[in-house]
Coordinates of C-alpha atoms in Angstrom, one line a residue:
Chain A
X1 CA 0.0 0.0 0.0
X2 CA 1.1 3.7 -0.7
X3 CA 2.3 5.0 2.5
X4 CA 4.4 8.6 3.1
X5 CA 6.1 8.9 6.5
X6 CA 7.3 12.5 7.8
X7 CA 9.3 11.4 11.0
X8 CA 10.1 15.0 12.1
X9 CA 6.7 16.5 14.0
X10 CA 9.0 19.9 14.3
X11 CA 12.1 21.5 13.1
X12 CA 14.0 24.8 14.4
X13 CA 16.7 26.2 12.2
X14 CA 18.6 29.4 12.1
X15 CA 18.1 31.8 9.9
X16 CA 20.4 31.5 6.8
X17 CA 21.3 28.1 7.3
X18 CA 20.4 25.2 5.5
X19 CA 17.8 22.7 6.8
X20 CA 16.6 19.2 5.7
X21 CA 13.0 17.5 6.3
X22 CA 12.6 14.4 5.9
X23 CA 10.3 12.0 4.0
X24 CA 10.1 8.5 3.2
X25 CA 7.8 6.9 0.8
X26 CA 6.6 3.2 0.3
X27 CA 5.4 1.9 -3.1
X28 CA 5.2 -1.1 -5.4
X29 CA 4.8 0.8 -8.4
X30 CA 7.9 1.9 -10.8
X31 CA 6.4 5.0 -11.8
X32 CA 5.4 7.6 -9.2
X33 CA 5.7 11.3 -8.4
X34 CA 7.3 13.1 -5.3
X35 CA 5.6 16.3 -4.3
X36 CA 6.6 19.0 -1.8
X37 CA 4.1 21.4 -0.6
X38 CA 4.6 24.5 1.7
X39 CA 1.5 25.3 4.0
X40 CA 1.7 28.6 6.0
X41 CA -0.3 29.6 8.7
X42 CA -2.8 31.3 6.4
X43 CA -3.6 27.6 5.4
X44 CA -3.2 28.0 1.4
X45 CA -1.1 25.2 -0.2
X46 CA 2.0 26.1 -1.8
X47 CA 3.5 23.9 -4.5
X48 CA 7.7 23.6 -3.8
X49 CA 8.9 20.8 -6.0
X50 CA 8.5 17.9 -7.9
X51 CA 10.6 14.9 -9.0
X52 CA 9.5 11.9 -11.4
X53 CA 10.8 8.4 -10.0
X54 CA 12.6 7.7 -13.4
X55 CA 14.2 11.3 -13.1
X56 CA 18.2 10.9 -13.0
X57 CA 18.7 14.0 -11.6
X58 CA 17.5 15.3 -8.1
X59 CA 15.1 17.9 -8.3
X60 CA 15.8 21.8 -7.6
X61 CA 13.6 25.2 -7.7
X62 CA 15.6 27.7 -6.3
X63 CA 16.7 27.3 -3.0
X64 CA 14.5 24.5 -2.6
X65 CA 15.9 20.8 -3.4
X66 CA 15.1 17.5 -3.7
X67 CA 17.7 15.1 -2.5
X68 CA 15.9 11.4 -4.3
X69 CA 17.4 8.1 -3.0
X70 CA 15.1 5.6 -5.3
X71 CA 17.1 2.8 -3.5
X72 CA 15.8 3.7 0.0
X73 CA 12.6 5.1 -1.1
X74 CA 13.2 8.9 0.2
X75 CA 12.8 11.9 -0.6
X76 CA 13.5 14.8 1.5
X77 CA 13.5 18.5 1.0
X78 CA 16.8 20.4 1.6
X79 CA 16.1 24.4 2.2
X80 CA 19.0 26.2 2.0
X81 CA 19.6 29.8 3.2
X82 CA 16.4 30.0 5.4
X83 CA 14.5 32.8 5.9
X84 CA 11.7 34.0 8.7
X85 CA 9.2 33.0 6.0
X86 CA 10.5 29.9 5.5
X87 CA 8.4 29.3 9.3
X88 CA 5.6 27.1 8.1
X89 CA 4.1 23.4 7.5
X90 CA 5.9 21.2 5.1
X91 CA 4.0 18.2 3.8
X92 CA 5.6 15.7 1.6
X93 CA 2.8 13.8 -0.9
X94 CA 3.5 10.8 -3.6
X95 CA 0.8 9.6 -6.8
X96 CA 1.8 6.3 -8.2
X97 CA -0.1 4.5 -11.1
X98 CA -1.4 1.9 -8.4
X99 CA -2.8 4.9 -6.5
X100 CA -4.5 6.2 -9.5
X101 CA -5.2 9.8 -9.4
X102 CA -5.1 10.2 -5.6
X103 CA -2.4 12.1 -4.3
X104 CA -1.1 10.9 -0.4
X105 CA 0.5 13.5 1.8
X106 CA 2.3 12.6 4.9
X107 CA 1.4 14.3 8.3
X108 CA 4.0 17.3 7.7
X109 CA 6.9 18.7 8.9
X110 CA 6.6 22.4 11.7
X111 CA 9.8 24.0 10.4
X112 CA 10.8 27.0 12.5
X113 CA 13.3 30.0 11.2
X114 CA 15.0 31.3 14.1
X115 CA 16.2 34.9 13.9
Chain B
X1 CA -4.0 33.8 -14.5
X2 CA -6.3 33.3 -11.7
X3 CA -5.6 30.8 -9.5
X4 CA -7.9 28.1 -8.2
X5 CA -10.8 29.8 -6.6
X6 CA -13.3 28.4 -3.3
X7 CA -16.0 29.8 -1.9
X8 CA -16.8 30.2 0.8
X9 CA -13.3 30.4 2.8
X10 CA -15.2 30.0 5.8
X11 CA -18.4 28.0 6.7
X12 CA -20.3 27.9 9.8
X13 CA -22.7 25.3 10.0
X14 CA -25.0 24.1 12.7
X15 CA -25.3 20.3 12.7
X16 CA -27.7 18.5 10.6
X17 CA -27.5 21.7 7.8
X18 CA -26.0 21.4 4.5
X19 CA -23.2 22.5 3.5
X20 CA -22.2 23.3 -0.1
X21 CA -17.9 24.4 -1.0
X22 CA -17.6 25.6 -4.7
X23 CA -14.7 25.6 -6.6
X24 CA -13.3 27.1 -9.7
X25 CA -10.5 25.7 -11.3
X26 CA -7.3 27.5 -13.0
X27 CA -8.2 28.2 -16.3
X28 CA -7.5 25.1 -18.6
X29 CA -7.5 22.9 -15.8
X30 CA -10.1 20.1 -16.5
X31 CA -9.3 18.0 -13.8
X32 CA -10.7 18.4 -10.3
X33 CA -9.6 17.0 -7.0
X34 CA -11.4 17.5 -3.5
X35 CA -9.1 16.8 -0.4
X36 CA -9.8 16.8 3.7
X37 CA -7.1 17.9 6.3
X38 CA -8.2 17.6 9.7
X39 CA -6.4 20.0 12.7
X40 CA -2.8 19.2 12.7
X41 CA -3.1 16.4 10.4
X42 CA -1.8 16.0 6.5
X43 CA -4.6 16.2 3.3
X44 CA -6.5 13.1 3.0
X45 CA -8.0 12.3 -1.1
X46 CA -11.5 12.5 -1.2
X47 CA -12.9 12.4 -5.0
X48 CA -11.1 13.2 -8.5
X49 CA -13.2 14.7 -10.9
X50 CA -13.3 16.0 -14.8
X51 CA -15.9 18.0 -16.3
X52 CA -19.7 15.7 -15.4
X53 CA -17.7 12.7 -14.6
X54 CA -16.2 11.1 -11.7
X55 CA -13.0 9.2 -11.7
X56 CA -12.5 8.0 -8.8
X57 CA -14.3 8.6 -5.5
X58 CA -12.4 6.2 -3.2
X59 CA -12.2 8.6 -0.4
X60 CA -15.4 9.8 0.0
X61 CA -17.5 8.4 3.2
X62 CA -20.4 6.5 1.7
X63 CA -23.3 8.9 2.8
X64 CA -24.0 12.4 3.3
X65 CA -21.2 13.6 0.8
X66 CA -21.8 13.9 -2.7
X67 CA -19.7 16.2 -5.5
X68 CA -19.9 17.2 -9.0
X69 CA -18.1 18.9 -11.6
X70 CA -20.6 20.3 -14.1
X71 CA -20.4 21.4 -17.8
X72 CA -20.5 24.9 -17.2
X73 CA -19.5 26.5 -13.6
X74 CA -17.6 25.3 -10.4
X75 CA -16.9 22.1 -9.3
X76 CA -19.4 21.1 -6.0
X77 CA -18.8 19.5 -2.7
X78 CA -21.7 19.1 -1.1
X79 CA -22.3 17.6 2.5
X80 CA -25.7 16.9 3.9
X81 CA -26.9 17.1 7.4
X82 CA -23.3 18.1 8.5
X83 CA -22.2 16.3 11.9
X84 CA -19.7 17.7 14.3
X85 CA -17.0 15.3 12.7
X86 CA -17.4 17.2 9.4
X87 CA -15.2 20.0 10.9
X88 CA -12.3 20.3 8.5
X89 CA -10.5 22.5 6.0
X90 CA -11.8 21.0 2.4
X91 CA -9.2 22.1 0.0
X92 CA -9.9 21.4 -3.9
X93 CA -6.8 21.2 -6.5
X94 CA -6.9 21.0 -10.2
X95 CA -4.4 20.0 -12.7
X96 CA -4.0 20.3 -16.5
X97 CA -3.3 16.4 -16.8
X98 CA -3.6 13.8 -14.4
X99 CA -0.1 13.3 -13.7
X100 CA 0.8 16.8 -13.5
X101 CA 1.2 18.9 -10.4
X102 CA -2.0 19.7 -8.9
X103 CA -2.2 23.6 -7.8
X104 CA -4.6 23.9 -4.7
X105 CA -7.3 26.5 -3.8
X106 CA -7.2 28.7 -0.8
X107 CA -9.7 26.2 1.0
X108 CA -13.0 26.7 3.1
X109 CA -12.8 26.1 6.8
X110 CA -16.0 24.1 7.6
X111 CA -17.1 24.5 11.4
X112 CA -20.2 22.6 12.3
X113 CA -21.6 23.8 15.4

């Protein structure tokens, strides 16, 4: 069964630096996607990043990246120079063929920007 | 471009009401998606939909929820005789393709009272 596991309930990092959240993903299928999306505490839902299981290379939209580890099935999101908006939810979500159209989000990642 | 649109962005409902969220896809989007994120907890897939069909309502409860996504004018979620349980943010998404990133609405907070 599809199955996305954030470990990390909450992260604090300091401004500027570089922070990674984690995400691991279960499927059967060979073809799937690997989302990122940014949720703030106005609620909306923020599209980061994508990256396509038969990608070779990892993933980047400015100083967002996806560091993709096919072999052990994760996928986590490396911020690098954080900023105080930076302070929001981070959910990591997968759609495989066996999933169909569905998209499945882990239970998100609290990252805090410390000034 | 305008985004993907919901109305209302907040809801109050007192229990056994209906409630009805609307949403209008980004333009050329034909495909539809209606998602469920309790407090504190991740988006769970409710029902896929393109224009008057549905694809795959998997993760929809079996009664009291129904949706539609019409020829002309915004997709529908509709919830009858709202329980306290129903409490959630509803956010739709929409996507050109189905295997293409799916941009989400604003959402509507749904409090049943």
């Amino acid at each position: 069964a599809q199955k996305i596991t954030q470990t990390q309930p909450g992260m604090f990092v300091q401004e500027k630096e570089a922070v990674t959240l984690d995400c691991t993903y279960d499927t059967s299928d060979q073809s799937y996607g690997l989302f990122w999306y940014k949720q703030p505490s106005s609620g909306e839902m923020i599209f980061l990043i994508y990256q396509g299981s038969y990608d070779e290379q990892n993933a980047t939209e400015g100083r967002y990246s996806l560091n993709f580890q096919k072999a052990r099935k994760s996928a986590n999101l490396v911020i690098s120079a954080s900023q105080l908006g930076d302070s929001a939810m981070y959910f990591c979500a997968m759609r495989d063929h066996t999933g169909g159209f569905k998209t499945i989000f882990g239970a998100g990642t609290r990252l805090f920007v410390k000034a | 471009n305008a985004g993907v649109m919901q109305n209302p962005r907040h809801l109050v409902r007192r229990r056994g009401q209906e409630a009805r969220l609307r949403c209008s896809p980004m333009k050329g989007h034909s495909h539809v998606y209606w998602y469920r994120q309790l407090p504190e907890e991740g988006l769970k897939f409710m029902v896929y939909l393109q224009k008057e069909n549905i694809i795959d309502e998997s993760g929809m409860p079996k009664e009291r929820f129904s949706a539609e996504f019409p020829k002309e004018g915004p997709s529908i979620l509709r919830i009858q005789q709202v329980v306290r349980g129903d409490s959630a943010a509803y956010f739709c998404a929409s996507s050109p393709e189905t295997h293409h990133e799916q941009y989400f609405g604003p959402g509507t907070r749904l409090t049943v009272t």
